[in-house]
């Protein structure tokens, strides 16, 4: 089902890419767009995850640099039966996280510094379990491909603005075609985001709650992240709205038109579903997956580090 969905998405994006090319340059523009789309589809499959991580200047961490954060992901992945993904930190004050990669064997998870500082240990575990659920459900390929291709279509729209008015470009609809291309391109990112079914978030919430064993911790994390998302801007996401659907909560501030086409279900509905799940699990409670170190709830949060390192004094959000 995921393979079919990905194929349909790529076909739709290719067709849209060609349509914009036709509006800009006629048949020759359409053929050029087809060639570019084919190259983009191939390149995106192999490199879209690296492009998205680079876009957000994500830094890879390991067991030495972020022992507790890394330990959470390691133990959750082991419990879920997944290969260990690469683990990244994004230097951004807005609490948020996403997963990326073309398959579970080539996957990565990324959390912002804001998330690691604002959430408790169990809440971070719930968020990372949600992201691992996306990897297990193979949502990440679709998410990364849509982000890359939507950005490419937006670039084509900018090309229309600068070059579409040339009388020698074989544009069959003239200036009207240029206007259509310029309007379609900015909306393409939102259309793509809508093409990703919202049910994948509910599915990832449920599977993530099963992995971490704490539906209410994930529910609490969603509430906190949603609240911060409206108060703390994510400048990289604002500049690249096509990537908004990748995050656990929409990172856009709400000041943009993008929110008319929400990429995520209402947070209140997701929390309610997790609360119902917690009630179902109350009779037979599954112990949450934890890192090897004892759980330490957050108190004061020093500005550096995400966990203990050997015999060093405690540091990070769970010290």
mmCIF file of C-alpha atoms in Angstrom:
data_model
loop_
_atom_site.group_PDB
_atom_site.id
_atom_site.type_symbol
_atom_site.label_atom_id
_atom_site.label_comp_id
_atom_site.label_asym_id
_atom_site.label_seq_id
_atom_site.Cartn_x
_atom_site.Cartn_y
_atom_site.Cartn_z
ATOM 1 C CA UNK A 1 0.000 0.000 0.000
ATOM 2 C CA UNK A 2 2.826 2.413 0.875
ATOM 3 C CA UNK A 3 4.618 1.550 -2.393
ATOM 4 C CA UNK A 4 1.448 2.282 -4.381
ATOM 5 C CA UNK A 5 0.910 5.544 -2.491
ATOM 6 C CA UNK A 6 4.476 6.631 -3.185
ATOM 7 C CA UNK A 7 4.165 5.752 -6.890
ATOM 8 C CA UNK A 8 0.900 7.715 -7.165
ATOM 9 C CA UNK A 9 2.450 10.680 -5.426
ATOM 10 C CA UNK A 10 5.452 10.694 -7.735
ATOM 11 C CA UNK A 11 3.155 10.434 -10.766
ATOM 12 C CA UNK A 12 1.080 13.365 -9.521
ATOM 13 C CA UNK A 13 4.134 15.489 -8.805
ATOM 14 C CA UNK A 14 5.631 14.681 -12.209
ATOM 15 C CA UNK A 15 2.385 15.633 -13.946
ATOM 16 C CA UNK A 16 2.186 18.894 -12.011
ATOM 17 C CA UNK A 17 5.818 19.629 -12.798
ATOM 18 C CA UNK A 18 5.146 19.067 -16.517
ATOM 19 C CA UNK A 19 1.994 21.204 -16.432
ATOM 20 C CA UNK A 20 3.870 24.165 -14.993
ATOM 21 C CA UNK A 21 6.620 23.637 -17.578
ATOM 22 C CA UNK A 22 3.987 23.669 -20.342
ATOM 23 C CA UNK A 23 2.478 26.908 -19.038
ATOM 24 C CA UNK A 24 5.903 28.533 -18.979
ATOM 25 C CA UNK A 25 7.416 27.271 -22.233
ATOM 26 C CA UNK A 26 4.870 25.250 -24.207
ATOM 27 C CA UNK A 27 5.769 21.757 -25.461
ATOM 28 C CA UNK A 28 9.497 22.377 -25.209
ATOM 29 C CA UNK A 29 9.055 23.590 -21.629
ATOM 30 C CA UNK A 30 6.984 20.504 -20.827
ATOM 31 C CA UNK A 31 9.646 18.153 -22.184
ATOM 32 C CA UNK A 32 12.358 19.953 -20.229
ATOM 33 C CA UNK A 33 10.201 19.735 -17.109
ATOM 34 C CA UNK A 34 9.666 16.007 -17.716
ATOM 35 C CA UNK A 35 13.420 15.458 -17.946
ATOM 36 C CA UNK A 36 14.047 17.542 -14.824
ATOM 37 C CA UNK A 37 11.264 15.688 -12.960
ATOM 38 C CA UNK A 38 12.770 12.319 -13.866
ATOM 39 C CA UNK A 39 16.161 13.428 -12.563
ATOM 40 C CA UNK A 40 14.571 14.904 -9.436
ATOM 41 C CA UNK A 41 12.614 11.724 -8.727
ATOM 42 C CA UNK A 42 15.763 9.627 -8.961
ATOM 43 C CA UNK A 43 17.878 12.087 -6.990
ATOM 44 C CA UNK A 44 15.197 12.567 -4.322
ATOM 45 C CA UNK A 45 14.872 8.844 -3.706
ATOM 46 C CA UNK A 46 18.552 8.574 -2.810
ATOM 47 C CA UNK A 47 19.282 12.010 -1.338
ATOM 48 C CA UNK A 48 16.103 13.710 -0.103
ATOM 49 C CA UNK A 49 16.749 12.742 3.514
ATOM 50 C CA UNK A 50 20.206 14.330 3.451
ATOM 51 C CA UNK A 51 18.794 17.430 1.797
ATOM 52 C CA UNK A 52 16.143 17.886 4.481
ATOM 53 C CA UNK A 53 18.629 17.326 7.299
ATOM 54 C CA UNK A 54 20.994 19.820 5.666
ATOM 55 C CA UNK A 55 18.152 22.299 5.221
ATOM 56 C CA UNK A 56 17.640 22.331 8.993
ATOM 57 C CA UNK A 57 21.383 22.185 9.728
ATOM 58 C CA UNK A 58 20.903 19.009 11.752
ATOM 59 C CA UNK A 59 23.939 17.710 13.627
ATOM 60 C CA UNK A 60 24.426 13.974 14.145
ATOM 61 C CA UNK A 61 24.963 12.869 17.752
ATOM 62 C CA UNK A 62 26.053 9.606 19.325
ATOM 63 C CA UNK A 63 26.172 7.888 22.689
ATOM 64 C CA UNK A 64 29.053 10.068 23.859
ATOM 65 C CA UNK A 65 27.653 13.457 22.865
ATOM 66 C CA UNK A 66 24.013 12.830 23.833
ATOM 67 C CA UNK A 67 23.861 9.651 25.932
ATOM 68 C CA UNK A 68 20.289 9.869 27.233
ATOM 69 C CA UNK A 69 18.705 11.122 24.006
ATOM 70 C CA UNK A 70 20.636 8.541 21.987
ATOM 71 C CA UNK A 71 19.783 5.865 24.549
ATOM 72 C CA UNK A 72 16.077 6.594 24.237
ATOM 73 C CA UNK A 73 16.173 6.094 20.473
ATOM 74 C CA UNK A 74 18.375 3.001 20.740
ATOM 75 C CA UNK A 75 16.132 1.216 23.234
ATOM 76 C CA UNK A 76 12.907 2.186 21.482
ATOM 77 C CA UNK A 77 14.267 0.983 18.127
ATOM 78 C CA UNK A 78 15.319 -2.313 19.681
ATOM 79 C CA UNK A 79 11.886 -2.768 21.258
ATOM 80 C CA UNK A 80 10.166 -1.980 17.947
ATOM 81 C CA UNK A 81 12.402 -4.416 16.032
ATOM 82 C CA UNK A 82 13.926 -1.661 13.886
ATOM 83 C CA UNK A 83 17.530 -1.075 12.825
ATOM 84 C CA UNK A 84 19.177 1.723 14.784
ATOM 85 C CA UNK A 85 18.538 4.974 12.898
ATOM 86 C CA UNK A 86 20.956 7.860 12.804
ATOM 87 C CA UNK A 87 20.197 10.399 15.505
ATOM 88 C CA UNK A 88 20.301 14.164 14.923
ATOM 89 C CA UNK A 89 19.791 17.374 16.875
ATOM 90 C CA UNK A 90 18.444 20.570 15.302
ATOM 91 C CA UNK A 91 19.507 23.820 16.928
ATOM 92 C CA UNK A 92 16.057 25.406 17.075
ATOM 93 C CA UNK A 93 14.143 26.763 20.090
ATOM 94 C CA UNK A 94 10.777 25.437 18.883
ATOM 95 C CA UNK A 95 10.090 21.968 20.326
ATOM 96 C CA UNK A 96 9.564 19.615 17.385
ATOM 97 C CA UNK A 97 10.897 16.464 15.738
ATOM 98 C CA UNK A 98 10.747 14.504 12.499
ATOM 99 C CA UNK A 99 11.943 11.275 10.891
ATOM 100 C CA UNK A 100 13.356 10.834 7.418
ATOM 101 C CA UNK A 101 14.917 8.180 5.175
ATOM 102 C CA UNK A 102 13.939 6.001 2.243
ATOM 103 C CA UNK A 103 13.563 2.821 4.342
ATOM 104 C CA UNK A 104 14.136 1.522 7.906
ATOM 105 C CA UNK A 105 17.687 0.522 7.012
ATOM 106 C CA UNK A 106 18.519 4.087 5.941
ATOM 107 C CA UNK A 107 16.538 6.187 8.395
ATOM 108 C CA UNK A 108 17.203 9.098 10.716
ATOM 109 C CA UNK A 109 15.357 10.848 13.517
ATOM 110 C CA UNK A 110 15.874 14.482 14.468
ATOM 111 C CA UNK A 111 14.761 16.420 17.536
ATOM 112 C CA UNK A 112 15.153 20.131 18.154
ATOM 113 C CA UNK A 113 17.066 21.516 21.096
ATOM 114 C CA UNK A 114 13.811 23.161 22.114
ATOM 115 C CA UNK A 115 12.142 19.761 22.394
ATOM 116 C CA UNK A 116 14.982 18.246 24.428
ATOM 117 C CA UNK A 117 14.919 21.190 26.822
ATOM 118 C CA UNK A 118 11.154 21.593 27.215
ATOM 119 C CA UNK A 119 9.952 17.995 27.551
ATOM 120 C CA UNK A 120 10.430 15.396 30.261
ATOM 121 C CA UNK A 121 12.228 12.107 29.689
ATOM 122 C CA UNK A 122 8.988 10.149 29.135
ATOM 123 C CA UNK A 123 7.598 12.830 26.808
ATOM 124 C CA UNK A 124 10.746 12.762 24.665
ATOM 125 C CA UNK A 125 10.453 8.962 24.569
ATOM 126 C CA UNK A 126 6.867 9.296 23.362
ATOM 127 C CA UNK A 127 7.871 11.716 20.595
ATOM 128 C CA UNK A 128 10.750 9.557 19.392
ATOM 129 C CA UNK A 129 8.522 6.467 19.477
ATOM 130 C CA UNK A 130 6.100 8.337 17.205
ATOM 131 C CA UNK A 131 8.924 9.085 14.775
ATOM 132 C CA UNK A 132 10.094 5.465 14.838
ATOM 133 C CA UNK A 133 6.514 4.456 14.051
ATOM 134 C CA UNK A 134 6.733 6.566 10.882
ATOM 135 C CA UNK A 135 9.902 4.685 9.969
ATOM 136 C CA UNK A 136 8.272 1.333 10.683
ATOM 137 C CA UNK A 137 5.210 2.315 8.619
ATOM 138 C CA UNK A 138 7.530 3.516 5.819
ATOM 139 C CA UNK A 139 5.970 6.983 5.820
ATOM 140 C CA UNK A 140 9.366 8.633 5.720
ATOM 141 C CA UNK A 141 10.044 8.006 2.024
ATOM 142 C CA UNK A 142 6.785 9.680 1.056
ATOM 143 C CA UNK A 143 7.409 12.601 3.407
ATOM 144 C CA UNK A 144 10.928 13.307 2.195
ATOM 145 C CA UNK A 145 10.044 12.949 -1.491
ATOM 146 C CA UNK A 146 7.122 15.351 -1.192
ATOM 147 C CA UNK A 147 9.237 17.918 0.621
ATOM 148 C CA UNK A 148 11.949 17.825 -2.061
ATOM 149 C CA UNK A 149 9.656 17.805 -5.083
ATOM 150 C CA UNK A 150 7.336 20.480 -3.719
ATOM 151 C CA UNK A 151 10.348 22.706 -3.210
ATOM 152 C CA UNK A 152 11.408 22.044 -6.815
ATOM 153 C CA UNK A 153 7.968 23.056 -8.095
ATOM 154 C CA UNK A 154 8.143 26.279 -6.096
ATOM 155 C CA UNK A 155 11.505 26.989 -7.727
ATOM 156 C CA UNK A 156 9.883 26.430 -11.122
ATOM 157 C CA UNK A 157 7.266 28.995 -10.170
ATOM 158 C CA UNK A 158 10.016 31.502 -9.444
ATOM 159 C CA UNK A 159 11.493 30.668 -12.852
ATOM 160 C CA UNK A 160 8.127 31.578 -14.383
ATOM 161 C CA UNK A 161 8.230 34.952 -12.638
ATOM 162 C CA UNK A 162 11.624 35.884 -14.064
ATOM 163 C CA UNK A 163 11.498 34.268 -17.496
ATOM 164 C CA UNK A 164 7.883 33.469 -18.281
ATOM 165 C CA UNK A 165 7.193 36.848 -19.829
ATOM 166 C CA UNK A 166 9.670 36.336 -22.669
ATOM 167 C CA UNK A 167 7.768 36.409 -25.959
ATOM 168 C CA UNK A 168 10.079 33.775 -27.444
ATOM 169 C CA UNK A 169 9.442 31.125 -24.819
ATOM 170 C CA UNK A 170 6.621 29.394 -26.812
ATOM 171 C CA UNK A 171 4.196 29.878 -23.943
ATOM 172 C CA UNK A 172 0.807 28.838 -25.425
ATOM 173 C CA UNK A 173 -1.240 30.938 -22.998
ATOM 174 C CA UNK A 174 1.000 33.977 -22.859
ATOM 175 C CA UNK A 175 0.913 36.108 -19.739
ATOM 176 C CA UNK A 176 -2.110 34.209 -18.397
ATOM 177 C CA UNK A 177 -0.088 31.009 -18.454
ATOM 178 C CA UNK A 178 2.686 32.721 -16.515
ATOM 179 C CA UNK A 179 0.197 33.922 -13.905
ATOM 180 C CA UNK A 180 -1.287 30.447 -13.569
ATOM 181 C CA UNK A 181 2.188 28.957 -13.121
ATOM 182 C CA UNK A 182 3.060 31.546 -10.512
ATOM 183 C CA UNK A 183 -0.130 30.839 -8.570
ATOM 184 C CA UNK A 184 0.058 27.051 -8.851
ATOM 185 C CA UNK A 185 3.676 26.823 -7.753
ATOM 186 C CA UNK A 186 3.276 28.473 -4.315
ATOM 187 C CA UNK A 187 0.166 26.373 -3.673
ATOM 188 C CA UNK A 188 1.856 23.163 -4.795
ATOM 189 C CA UNK A 189 3.498 22.638 -1.410
ATOM 190 C CA UNK A 190 0.117 22.832 0.323
ATOM 191 C CA UNK A 191 -1.481 20.497 -2.207
ATOM 192 C CA UNK A 192 1.269 17.964 -1.620
ATOM 193 C CA UNK A 193 0.874 18.246 2.127
ATOM 194 C CA UNK A 194 -2.856 17.584 1.744
ATOM 195 C CA UNK A 195 -2.033 14.541 -0.420
ATOM 196 C CA UNK A 196 -0.380 12.931 2.606
ATOM 197 C CA UNK A 197 -3.225 11.279 4.474
ATOM 198 C CA UNK A 198 -3.814 12.625 7.957
ATOM 199 C CA UNK A 199 -4.521 9.088 9.083
ATOM 200 C CA UNK A 200 -0.745 8.432 9.044
ATOM 201 C CA UNK A 201 -0.415 10.716 12.086
ATOM 202 C CA UNK A 202 -3.099 8.830 14.005
ATOM 203 C CA UNK A 203 -1.444 5.557 13.026
ATOM 204 C CA UNK A 204 1.987 6.798 14.119
ATOM 205 C CA UNK A 205 0.526 8.093 17.395
ATOM 206 C CA UNK A 206 -1.009 4.725 18.174
ATOM 207 C CA UNK A 207 2.028 2.678 17.183
ATOM 208 C CA UNK A 208 4.327 5.124 18.962
ATOM 209 C CA UNK A 209 2.279 4.780 22.146
ATOM 210 C CA UNK A 210 2.578 0.995 21.853
ATOM 211 C CA UNK A 211 6.347 1.220 21.427
ATOM 212 C CA UNK A 212 6.949 3.507 24.402
ATOM 213 C CA UNK A 213 4.112 2.057 26.500
ATOM 214 C CA UNK A 214 2.969 5.527 27.609
ATOM 215 C CA UNK A 215 0.085 7.005 25.558
ATOM 216 C CA UNK A 216 -0.398 9.813 28.064
ATOM 217 C CA UNK A 217 3.263 10.849 27.844
ATOM 218 C CA UNK A 218 2.908 11.228 24.082
ATOM 219 C CA UNK A 219 -0.371 13.100 24.589
ATOM 220 C CA UNK A 220 1.326 15.470 27.041
ATOM 221 C CA UNK A 221 4.196 16.002 24.589
ATOM 222 C CA UNK A 222 1.782 16.843 21.766
ATOM 223 C CA UNK A 223 0.030 19.418 23.943
ATOM 224 C CA UNK A 224 3.311 21.092 24.885
ATOM 225 C CA UNK A 225 4.701 21.086 21.345
ATOM 226 C CA UNK A 226 1.466 22.489 19.904
ATOM 227 C CA UNK A 227 1.445 25.284 22.463
ATOM 228 C CA UNK A 228 5.066 26.222 21.750
ATOM 229 C CA UNK A 229 4.571 26.043 17.966
ATOM 230 C CA UNK A 230 2.223 29.038 18.122
ATOM 231 C CA UNK A 231 4.607 31.032 20.306
ATOM 232 C CA UNK A 232 8.109 30.140 19.104
ATOM 233 C CA UNK A 233 8.742 30.590 15.352
ATOM 234 C CA UNK A 234 10.646 28.038 13.314
ATOM 235 C CA UNK A 235 12.356 30.234 10.740
ATOM 236 C CA UNK A 236 13.661 27.342 8.627
ATOM 237 C CA UNK A 237 10.163 25.827 8.385
ATOM 238 C CA UNK A 238 8.661 29.222 7.528
ATOM 239 C CA UNK A 239 11.124 29.495 4.657
ATOM 240 C CA UNK A 240 10.427 25.911 3.563
ATOM 241 C CA UNK A 241 6.705 25.256 4.214
ATOM 242 C CA UNK A 242 6.797 22.163 1.977
ATOM 243 C CA UNK A 243 8.575 20.362 4.823
ATOM 244 C CA UNK A 244 5.938 21.175 7.453
ATOM 245 C CA UNK A 245 4.179 17.824 7.047
ATOM 246 C CA UNK A 246 7.312 15.988 8.198
ATOM 247 C CA UNK A 247 7.168 17.277 11.778
ATOM 248 C CA UNK A 248 5.168 15.714 14.607
ATOM 249 C CA UNK A 249 3.300 19.051 14.976
ATOM 250 C CA UNK A 250 2.906 21.644 12.224
ATOM 251 C CA UNK A 251 5.869 23.993 12.813
ATOM 252 C CA UNK A 252 4.358 26.961 10.970
ATOM 253 C CA UNK A 253 3.390 29.916 13.115
ATOM 254 C CA UNK A 254 -0.147 30.273 11.782
ATOM 255 C CA UNK A 255 0.557 33.694 10.310
ATOM 256 C CA UNK A 256 0.813 32.196 6.840
ATOM 257 C CA UNK A 257 -1.888 31.052 4.454
ATOM 258 C CA UNK A 258 -0.543 27.510 4.773
ATOM 259 C CA UNK A 259 -2.664 26.796 7.816
ATOM 260 C CA UNK A 260 -5.808 26.907 5.661
ATOM 261 C CA UNK A 261 -4.575 23.556 4.399
ATOM 262 C CA UNK A 262 -3.521 21.882 7.629
ATOM 263 C CA UNK A 263 -1.021 19.080 7.238
ATOM 264 C CA UNK A 264 -1.869 17.511 10.588
ATOM 265 C CA UNK A 265 -5.036 16.424 12.381
ATOM 266 C CA UNK A 266 -6.225 18.683 15.195
ATOM 267 C CA UNK A 267 -3.959 18.183 18.193
ATOM 268 C CA UNK A 268 -7.005 17.944 20.462
ATOM 269 C CA UNK A 269 -8.300 14.974 18.466
ATOM 270 C CA UNK A 270 -4.921 13.236 18.600
ATOM 271 C CA UNK A 271 -4.727 13.734 22.366
ATOM 272 C CA UNK A 272 -8.271 12.416 22.808
ATOM 273 C CA UNK A 273 -7.395 9.293 20.804
ATOM 274 C CA UNK A 274 -4.325 8.700 22.966
ATOM 275 C CA UNK A 275 -6.354 9.177 26.133
ATOM 276 C CA UNK A 276 -8.832 6.566 24.943
ATOM 277 C CA UNK A 277 -5.923 4.258 24.168
ATOM 278 C CA UNK A 278 -4.534 4.793 27.674
ATOM 279 C CA UNK A 279 -7.880 3.721 29.077
ATOM 280 C CA UNK A 280 -7.803 0.581 26.969
ATOM 281 C CA UNK A 281 -4.287 -0.208 28.154
ATOM 282 C CA UNK A 282 -4.956 0.489 31.827
ATOM 283 C CA UNK A 283 -6.023 -3.087 32.561
ATOM 284 C CA UNK A 284 -2.804 -4.530 31.108
ATOM 285 C CA UNK A 285 -0.072 -1.922 31.352
ATOM 286 C CA UNK A 286 3.004 -2.254 29.122
ATOM 287 C CA UNK A 287 6.140 -0.956 30.859
ATOM 288 C CA UNK A 288 7.692 1.947 28.972
ATOM 289 C CA UNK A 289 10.989 1.515 27.186
ATOM 290 C CA UNK A 290 13.703 3.490 28.967
ATOM 291 C CA UNK A 291 17.379 4.149 28.488
ATOM 292 C CA UNK A 292 19.871 2.185 30.555
ATOM 293 C CA UNK A 293 20.314 5.028 33.042
ATOM 294 C CA UNK A 294 17.648 5.523 35.727
ATOM 295 C CA UNK A 295 14.887 7.935 34.815
ATOM 296 C CA UNK A 296 15.494 11.472 35.985
ATOM 297 C CA UNK A 297 12.659 13.953 35.604
ATOM 298 C CA UNK A 298 13.507 17.412 34.342
ATOM 299 C CA UNK A 299 14.328 20.145 36.788
ATOM 300 C CA UNK A 300 16.576 23.008 35.744
ATOM 301 C CA UNK A 301 17.871 22.748 32.194
ATOM 302 C CA UNK A 302 21.496 23.770 31.539
ATOM 303 C CA UNK A 303 22.101 25.267 28.080
ATOM 304 C CA UNK A 304 24.364 22.425 26.888
ATOM 305 C CA UNK A 305 24.256 18.669 26.627
ATOM 306 C CA UNK A 306 21.533 16.061 26.551
ATOM 307 C CA UNK A 307 22.475 13.596 29.258
ATOM 308 C CA UNK A 308 25.345 12.281 31.339
ATOM 309 C CA UNK A 309 28.760 11.486 29.940
ATOM 310 C CA UNK A 310 30.827 8.982 31.911
ATOM 311 C CA UNK A 311 31.718 10.404 35.320
ATOM 312 C CA UNK A 312 30.825 13.963 34.343
ATOM 313 C CA UNK A 313 28.273 15.835 36.443
ATOM 314 C CA UNK A 314 24.655 15.600 35.248
ATOM 315 C CA UNK A 315 23.717 17.820 32.372
ATOM 316 C CA UNK A 316 20.785 18.169 30.000
ATOM 317 C CA UNK A 317 17.032 18.220 30.362
ATOM 318 C CA UNK A 318 16.837 15.074 32.527
ATOM 319 C CA UNK A 319 19.594 15.834 35.031
#
